[in-house]
Short mmCIF file of C-alpha atoms in Angstrom, two decimals:
data_model
loop_
_atom_site.label_atom_id
_atom_site.label_comp_id
_atom_site.label_asym_id
_atom_site.label_seq_id
_atom_site.Cartn_x
_atom_site.Cartn_y
_atom_site.Cartn_z
CA MET A 1 -36.75 40.76 64.11
CA SER A 2 -35.16 41.49 67.51
CA ALA A 3 -31.62 42.77 67.88
CA PHE A 4 -30.71 39.44 69.48
CA HIS A 5 -31.99 37.46 66.50
CA LYS A 6 -30.24 39.79 64.08
CA ALA A 7 -26.97 39.38 65.97
CA SER A 8 -27.39 35.59 66.02
CA LEU A 9 -28.13 35.52 62.30
CA ALA A 10 -25.11 37.67 61.55
CA ALA A 11 -22.89 35.41 63.67
CA GLY A 12 -24.20 32.33 61.86
CA VAL A 13 -23.55 33.86 58.46
CA ALA A 14 -20.05 34.85 59.51
CA PHE A 15 -19.33 31.32 60.80
CA ALA A 16 -20.59 29.78 57.58
CA ALA A 17 -18.46 32.17 55.58
CA LEU A 18 -15.46 31.20 57.66
CA LEU A 19 -16.04 27.50 56.93
CA ALA A 20 -16.32 28.20 53.23
CA GLN A 21 -13.18 30.32 53.01
CA PRO A 22 -11.31 29.69 49.77
CA GLY A 23 -8.11 27.73 50.15
CA GLN A 24 -9.44 25.47 52.87
CA ALA A 25 -8.47 21.86 52.08
CA GLU A 26 -11.11 19.24 51.42
CA THR A 27 -10.11 15.80 52.66
CA VAL A 28 -11.34 12.91 50.51
CA LYS A 29 -11.10 9.33 51.75
CA MET A 30 -9.93 6.84 49.13
CA THR A 31 -9.04 3.15 49.13
CA ALA A 32 -6.34 1.92 46.75
CA PHE A 33 -6.55 -1.81 46.13
CA ALA A 34 -5.26 -4.75 44.11
CA GLY A 35 -5.80 -8.49 44.02
CA HIS A 36 -2.05 -9.08 43.91
CA PRO A 37 0.24 -8.23 46.86
CA PRO A 38 2.81 -5.39 46.61
CA VAL A 39 5.63 -7.87 46.02
CA PHE A 40 4.58 -7.64 42.36
CA PRO A 41 5.86 -4.51 40.57
CA TRP A 42 2.53 -3.19 39.25
CA VAL A 43 1.22 -2.99 42.82
CA LYS A 44 4.54 -1.89 44.30
CA LEU A 45 4.76 1.10 41.94
CA MET A 46 1.14 1.96 42.62
CA ASP A 47 1.96 2.09 46.32
CA GLU A 48 5.40 3.71 46.15
CA TYR A 49 4.92 6.09 43.20
CA PHE A 50 1.31 6.72 42.22
CA ILE A 51 -0.10 7.48 45.69
CA PRO A 52 2.74 9.71 46.97
CA GLU A 53 3.01 11.48 43.61
CA VAL A 54 -0.72 12.30 43.63
CA ASP A 55 -0.32 13.68 47.14
CA LYS A 56 2.73 15.70 46.10
CA ARG A 57 1.07 17.27 43.06
CA LEU A 58 -2.16 18.03 44.90
CA ALA A 59 -0.13 19.86 47.55
CA ALA A 60 1.82 21.73 44.87
CA ALA A 61 -1.46 22.78 43.25
CA GLY A 62 -2.46 24.65 46.38
CA GLY A 63 -3.55 21.86 48.68
CA LYS A 64 -7.27 22.42 48.14
CA THR A 65 -7.79 18.67 47.87
CA LYS A 66 -6.14 16.21 50.23
CA ILE A 67 -6.47 12.43 50.02
CA GLU A 68 -6.68 10.21 53.07
CA TRP A 69 -5.55 6.84 51.71
CA THR A 70 -6.37 3.31 52.82
CA ARG A 71 -4.32 0.57 51.17
CA ALA A 72 -5.86 -2.84 50.54
CA TYR A 73 -3.56 -5.14 48.56
CA GLY A 74 -3.17 -8.88 48.14
CA GLY A 75 -6.89 -9.65 48.13
CA THR A 76 -7.62 -7.99 51.49
CA LEU A 77 -10.47 -6.05 49.89
CA VAL A 78 -11.18 -7.95 46.69
CA LYS A 79 -9.91 -11.13 45.11
CA LEU A 80 -7.87 -11.21 41.92
CA GLY A 81 -10.19 -10.98 38.92
CA SER A 82 -12.88 -8.96 40.70
CA GLU A 83 -11.18 -5.57 40.79
CA SER A 84 -13.45 -3.92 38.21
CA THR A 85 -16.50 -5.02 40.22
CA ALA A 86 -15.02 -3.32 43.28
CA LEU A 87 -14.60 -0.12 41.29
CA LYS A 88 -18.07 -0.33 39.82
CA ASP A 89 -19.70 -0.94 43.20
CA GLY A 90 -17.64 1.73 44.94
CA LEU A 91 -15.83 -0.64 47.32
CA GLY A 92 -12.63 1.20 46.44
CA GLU A 93 -11.69 4.30 44.53
CA VAL A 94 -8.41 3.42 42.79
CA GLY A 95 -7.51 -0.11 41.78
CA PHE A 96 -5.32 -2.20 39.54
CA VAL A 97 -7.57 -4.11 37.14
CA SER A 98 -5.95 -7.27 35.76
CA THR A 99 -7.78 -7.45 32.42
CA ILE A 100 -6.35 -10.90 31.67
CA PHE A 101 -8.41 -12.27 34.58
CA GLU A 102 -11.48 -10.27 33.58
CA ALA A 103 -11.70 -11.25 29.92
CA PRO A 104 -15.54 -11.31 29.79
CA LYS A 105 -15.57 -7.62 30.75
CA PHE A 106 -12.50 -6.58 28.76
CA PRO A 107 -12.45 -8.95 25.79
CA LEU A 108 -10.90 -6.52 23.31
CA GLN A 109 -8.07 -5.58 25.68
CA ASN A 110 -7.01 -9.23 25.62
CA ILE A 111 -6.05 -9.06 21.92
CA THR A 112 -2.36 -9.48 22.83
CA TYR A 113 -2.97 -12.95 24.25
CA TYR A 114 -4.48 -14.07 20.93
CA THR A 115 -1.52 -12.80 18.89
CA PRO A 116 1.51 -14.54 20.47
CA PHE A 117 5.13 -14.49 19.34
CA GLY A 118 5.15 -10.72 19.02
CA THR A 119 7.64 -8.34 20.63
CA ASP A 120 9.34 -8.39 24.01
CA ASN A 121 9.11 -4.56 24.04
CA ILE A 122 6.69 -3.87 26.91
CA SER A 123 6.29 -0.16 26.17
CA THR A 124 5.30 -0.86 22.56
CA VAL A 125 2.53 -3.25 23.58
CA ALA A 126 1.10 -0.87 26.19
CA LYS A 127 1.35 2.07 23.79
CA VAL A 128 -0.51 0.22 21.01
CA ILE A 129 -3.36 -0.85 23.32
CA THR A 130 -3.72 2.69 24.66
CA THR A 131 -3.76 4.02 21.08
CA LEU A 132 -6.46 1.54 20.05
CA GLN A 133 -8.60 2.48 23.06
CA ASP A 134 -8.52 6.08 21.87
CA LYS A 135 -9.46 5.06 18.31
CA ILE A 136 -12.03 2.32 18.90
CA PRO A 137 -15.01 3.36 21.07
CA GLU A 138 -15.92 -0.18 22.11
CA MET A 139 -12.55 -0.59 23.82
CA LYS A 140 -12.99 2.57 25.86
CA ASP A 141 -16.60 1.63 26.59
CA ALA A 142 -15.42 -1.44 28.49
CA TRP A 143 -14.10 0.89 31.19
CA THR A 144 -17.12 3.17 31.12
CA LYS A 145 -19.52 0.25 31.57
CA ASN A 146 -17.66 -0.66 34.74
CA ASN A 147 -17.90 2.89 36.12
CA ALA A 148 -14.15 3.16 35.69
CA VAL A 149 -11.70 5.61 34.17
CA PHE A 150 -8.55 4.23 32.56
CA LEU A 151 -5.55 5.97 34.17
CA GLY A 152 -2.56 4.07 32.80
CA GLY A 153 -2.07 0.77 31.01
CA THR A 154 0.71 -1.65 31.82
CA GLY A 155 2.45 -4.39 29.93
CA LEU A 156 3.92 -7.63 31.22
CA ASP A 157 7.40 -8.65 30.16
CA THR A 158 7.57 -11.42 27.62
CA TYR A 159 6.37 -14.89 28.57
CA TYR A 160 8.77 -17.81 28.74
CA LEU A 161 8.34 -21.49 29.51
CA PHE A 162 9.35 -22.58 33.04
CA THR A 163 9.50 -26.38 33.50
CA LYS A 164 10.78 -29.06 35.86
CA ASN A 165 12.75 -30.74 33.08
CA PRO A 166 14.53 -29.28 30.02
CA ILE A 167 12.54 -28.56 26.87
CA ASN A 168 14.78 -28.80 23.81
CA LYS A 169 12.12 -28.75 21.11
CA VAL A 170 8.40 -28.14 20.80
CA GLU A 171 7.77 -31.90 20.64
CA ASP A 172 9.03 -32.19 24.23
CA LEU A 173 5.79 -30.58 25.40
CA ASN A 174 3.82 -33.67 24.43
CA GLY A 175 1.98 -35.10 27.42
CA LEU A 176 2.98 -32.35 29.86
CA LYS A 177 0.50 -30.41 31.98
CA ILE A 178 1.37 -26.72 31.87
CA ASN A 179 -0.11 -23.86 33.89
CA ALA A 180 -1.34 -21.45 31.21
CA PRO A 181 -3.71 -18.69 32.38
CA GLY A 182 -6.75 -17.77 30.34
CA PRO A 183 -6.13 -17.35 26.61
CA SER A 184 -2.43 -18.23 26.92
CA ALA A 185 -3.68 -21.83 26.91
CA ASN A 186 -3.86 -21.39 23.12
CA TRP A 187 -0.07 -21.11 22.97
CA VAL A 188 0.37 -24.82 23.70
CA LYS A 189 -2.70 -26.08 21.87
CA ASP A 190 -1.95 -28.94 19.45
CA THR A 191 1.57 -29.33 20.87
CA GLY A 192 0.46 -32.30 22.95
CA ALA A 193 0.60 -30.27 26.17
CA ILE A 194 -2.43 -29.92 28.44
CA ALA A 195 -3.16 -26.40 29.66
CA VAL A 196 -4.12 -26.05 33.33
CA ALA A 197 -5.59 -22.87 34.80
CA GLY A 198 -3.67 -21.03 37.49
CA THR A 199 -2.21 -17.74 38.68
CA LEU A 200 1.12 -16.52 40.03
CA GLN A 201 -0.20 -17.33 43.47
CA THR A 202 -0.80 -21.02 42.58
CA TYR A 203 2.03 -21.94 40.16
CA TYR A 204 4.62 -22.84 42.80
CA ASN A 205 2.37 -25.26 44.65
CA ASP A 206 0.95 -26.74 41.42
CA ILE A 207 4.41 -27.56 40.11
CA GLN A 208 5.83 -28.68 43.45
CA THR A 209 2.96 -31.10 44.05
CA GLY A 210 3.00 -32.48 40.52
CA VAL A 211 -0.31 -31.04 39.40
CA THR A 212 1.64 -29.51 36.50
CA SER A 213 5.14 -29.83 35.04
CA GLY A 214 5.64 -26.12 34.49
CA THR A 215 4.06 -22.85 33.49
CA LEU A 216 4.00 -20.09 30.91
CA THR A 217 4.89 -16.90 32.75
CA PHE A 218 7.09 -13.81 32.78
CA SER A 219 10.29 -13.03 34.70
CA THR A 220 8.94 -10.26 36.93
CA GLY A 221 6.17 -12.56 38.09
CA ALA A 222 8.21 -15.78 38.22
CA PHE A 223 10.95 -14.34 40.43
CA PRO A 224 8.85 -13.03 43.36
CA ALA A 225 6.66 -16.14 43.11
CA LYS A 226 9.87 -18.27 43.19
CA VAL A 227 8.65 -20.39 40.28
CA TYR A 228 12.25 -21.03 39.23
CA GLU A 229 12.83 -23.04 42.41
CA VAL A 230 10.40 -25.76 41.32
CA ALA A 231 10.70 -25.21 37.57
CA PRO A 232 14.39 -24.39 37.04
CA HIS A 233 14.47 -24.94 33.27
CA ILE A 234 13.63 -21.72 31.44
CA THR A 235 13.06 -21.89 27.69
CA LYS A 236 13.13 -18.39 26.19
CA VAL A 237 10.46 -18.97 23.57
CA ASN A 238 9.54 -15.25 23.72
CA TYR A 239 5.77 -15.55 23.39
CA GLY A 240 5.81 -11.77 23.57
CA ALA A 241 5.09 -9.00 26.06
CA GLN A 242 1.40 -8.74 26.91
CA PHE A 243 -1.09 -6.13 28.02
CA GLY A 244 -1.73 -7.13 31.60
CA GLY A 245 -4.11 -4.52 32.95
CA ALA A 246 -4.38 -0.95 34.07
CA LEU A 247 -4.61 1.40 36.96
CA ALA A 248 -8.19 2.66 37.01
CA MET A 249 -10.39 4.91 39.10
CA ASN A 250 -14.06 5.04 40.02
CA ARG A 251 -15.60 7.39 37.45
CA LYS A 252 -18.10 9.05 39.79
CA VAL A 253 -15.43 9.73 42.39
CA LEU A 254 -13.07 11.27 39.82
CA ASN A 255 -15.83 13.45 38.35
CA LYS A 256 -16.72 14.84 41.78
CA LEU A 257 -13.20 16.13 42.34
CA PRO A 258 -12.24 19.70 41.38
CA LYS A 259 -10.90 19.98 37.82
CA ASP A 260 -7.32 20.57 38.95
CA ALA A 261 -7.45 17.47 41.15
CA GLN A 262 -8.90 15.40 38.29
CA LYS A 263 -5.98 16.49 36.10
CA VAL A 264 -3.51 15.37 38.77
CA PHE A 265 -4.95 11.84 38.86
CA LEU A 266 -5.02 11.57 35.06
CA ASP A 267 -1.51 12.95 34.62
CA VAL A 268 0.02 10.78 37.33
CA GLY A 269 -1.76 7.77 35.84
CA LYS A 270 -0.01 8.34 32.50
CA ASP A 271 3.33 8.81 34.24
CA TYR A 272 2.75 5.65 36.29
CA ALA A 273 2.30 3.68 33.06
CA GLU A 274 5.46 5.06 31.48
CA LYS A 275 7.53 4.50 34.62
CA PHE A 276 6.13 1.01 35.10
CA ASN A 277 6.86 -0.17 31.56
CA ALA A 278 10.39 1.28 31.68
CA LEU A 279 10.95 -0.26 35.11
CA LEU A 280 9.77 -3.67 33.98
CA THR A 281 12.03 -3.64 30.93
CA GLY A 282 15.10 -3.16 33.09
CA THR A 283 13.91 -5.38 35.91
CA SER A 284 13.04 -8.41 33.78
CA GLY A 285 16.60 -8.79 32.50
CA ALA A 286 18.08 -8.34 35.96
CA LEU A 287 15.75 -10.93 37.46
CA MET A 288 16.59 -13.42 34.74
CA GLY A 289 20.21 -13.03 35.81
CA LYS A 290 19.29 -13.60 39.46
CA MET A 291 17.38 -16.76 38.58
CA ALA A 292 20.42 -18.02 36.69
CA GLU A 293 22.60 -17.28 39.73
CA ALA A 294 20.16 -19.29 41.84
CA GLY A 295 20.62 -22.32 39.61
CA ALA A 296 18.06 -21.90 36.84
CA LYS A 297 19.10 -23.35 33.47
CA ILE A 298 18.25 -20.94 30.65
CA ARG A 299 18.02 -21.91 26.99
CA ASP A 300 17.65 -19.42 24.14
CA VAL A 301 15.41 -20.19 21.18
CA SER A 302 16.52 -19.25 17.65
CA ALA A 303 14.30 -17.33 15.22
CA ASP A 304 13.85 -20.45 13.08
CA GLU A 305 12.90 -22.61 16.06
CA ARG A 306 10.53 -19.91 17.31
CA LYS A 307 8.87 -19.86 13.91
CA LYS A 308 8.38 -23.62 14.22
CA TRP A 309 6.76 -23.18 17.63
CA ALA A 310 4.43 -20.53 16.20
CA ALA A 311 3.51 -22.76 13.27
CA ALA A 312 2.67 -25.69 15.59
CA ILE A 313 -0.41 -24.06 17.12
CA PRO A 314 -3.73 -23.29 15.43
CA ASN A 315 -4.39 -19.60 14.80
CA PRO A 316 -5.98 -18.35 18.05
CA ALA A 317 -6.77 -14.86 16.74
CA LEU A 318 -9.28 -15.49 13.95
CA PRO A 319 -11.74 -17.61 16.00
CA TRP A 320 -11.45 -15.05 18.82
CA ALA A 321 -12.20 -12.18 16.45
CA GLN A 322 -15.08 -14.00 14.74
CA ASP A 323 -16.64 -14.91 18.08
CA LEU A 324 -16.60 -11.28 19.18
CA ASP A 325 -18.00 -10.19 15.81
CA SER A 326 -20.96 -12.51 16.38
CA LYS A 327 -21.56 -10.82 19.73
CA GLY A 328 -21.66 -7.35 18.22
CA LEU A 329 -18.11 -6.39 19.15
CA PRO A 330 -15.47 -5.33 16.58
CA GLY A 331 -13.19 -8.34 16.99
CA THR A 332 -11.92 -8.42 13.41
CA LYS A 333 -11.51 -4.65 13.37
CA VAL A 334 -9.43 -4.71 16.54
CA LEU A 335 -7.34 -7.66 15.32
CA LYS A 336 -6.46 -5.95 12.04
CA ALA A 337 -5.84 -2.61 13.75
CA TYR A 338 -3.61 -4.21 16.37
CA MET A 339 -1.47 -6.09 13.85
CA ALA A 340 -1.19 -2.93 11.70
CA GLU A 341 -0.17 -0.79 14.69
CA MET A 342 2.41 -3.34 15.80
CA LYS A 343 3.85 -3.47 12.28
CA ALA A 344 3.97 0.34 12.22
CA ASN A 345 5.99 0.13 15.44
CA GLY A 346 8.53 -2.20 13.83
CA VAL A 347 7.26 -5.51 15.20
CA GLU A 348 7.63 -8.57 12.97
CA TYR A 349 5.62 -11.73 13.69
CA PRO A 350 6.52 -15.24 12.49
CA ARG A 351 2.84 -15.46 11.42
CA ASP A 352 0.32 -12.78 10.50
CA TRP A 353 -2.56 -13.81 12.73
CA SER A 354 -5.00 -11.44 10.96
CA LYS A 355 -4.65 -12.86 7.44
CA GLU A 356 -4.68 -16.67 7.72
#
């Protein structure tokens, strides 16, 4: 080998070594997405807390990994109900998956919607679902099958009834069309009301145009969607806080990151969930006050009346559990475990959905 070639080889090796110097940051492009716009708190906190906190902790860990973020909210990348598909196909790296709108893929996570009239404690509901996912493999598998990693689960503040006209007793629902998404349609079954599908993005127009007379929804969704403007009568039935979805990440993308960077995403995901559920608890009460100031008429429901409402509907949990059992999923196991965990957390139901 000539001296020239040796010198060239040495220069190339030195250049390569320079590029591979330890401490040099690796920039990873990621898209954070959600079907809902950032006006809703689960997306807002994702944008204003999760992303900057990940950046902050990665920098504090030495800055070896840097994220170049693209934000795609409000259906700009994927429509509501298709978020897990976007994660699975790699269209985005971090997304909010609304499990209520993806029930076929996350049937066991929807247990809360089949056990209404529970607690209005959002943190308790999210905590119990997260606990069950750690204990019951089939629940965790739902995320794995979608090439996703569960980062942090979120609850939705308790559902109330928003209607054009006052509802003074359960019998007043007879003949009314009510927007009730997915399994929440069971909450008005046999009351004489007709459940109509919809989302926070359709309720206002549905009620305003007379397609429906009201909706079952929660304060932190109803306020930004301005539902109270067209349905100013709020009946605080307290159907219970629900598990609404989770922040999740593409599994392959997470696994390719250095271990310290993986830990940052997982840790911030847990903190996001805790902050979100605490935020929602405080926010829901404040927003109820703002709706009252704007003219909404709010009626409380007594424990005895609530028990009557619960008794009016057929048990939605047992058929749900039995159907999943027939499909090879542990529906009954999850139902019993959920009710037991809720009881252990001090929650009392007007009916035990697992024993009837």
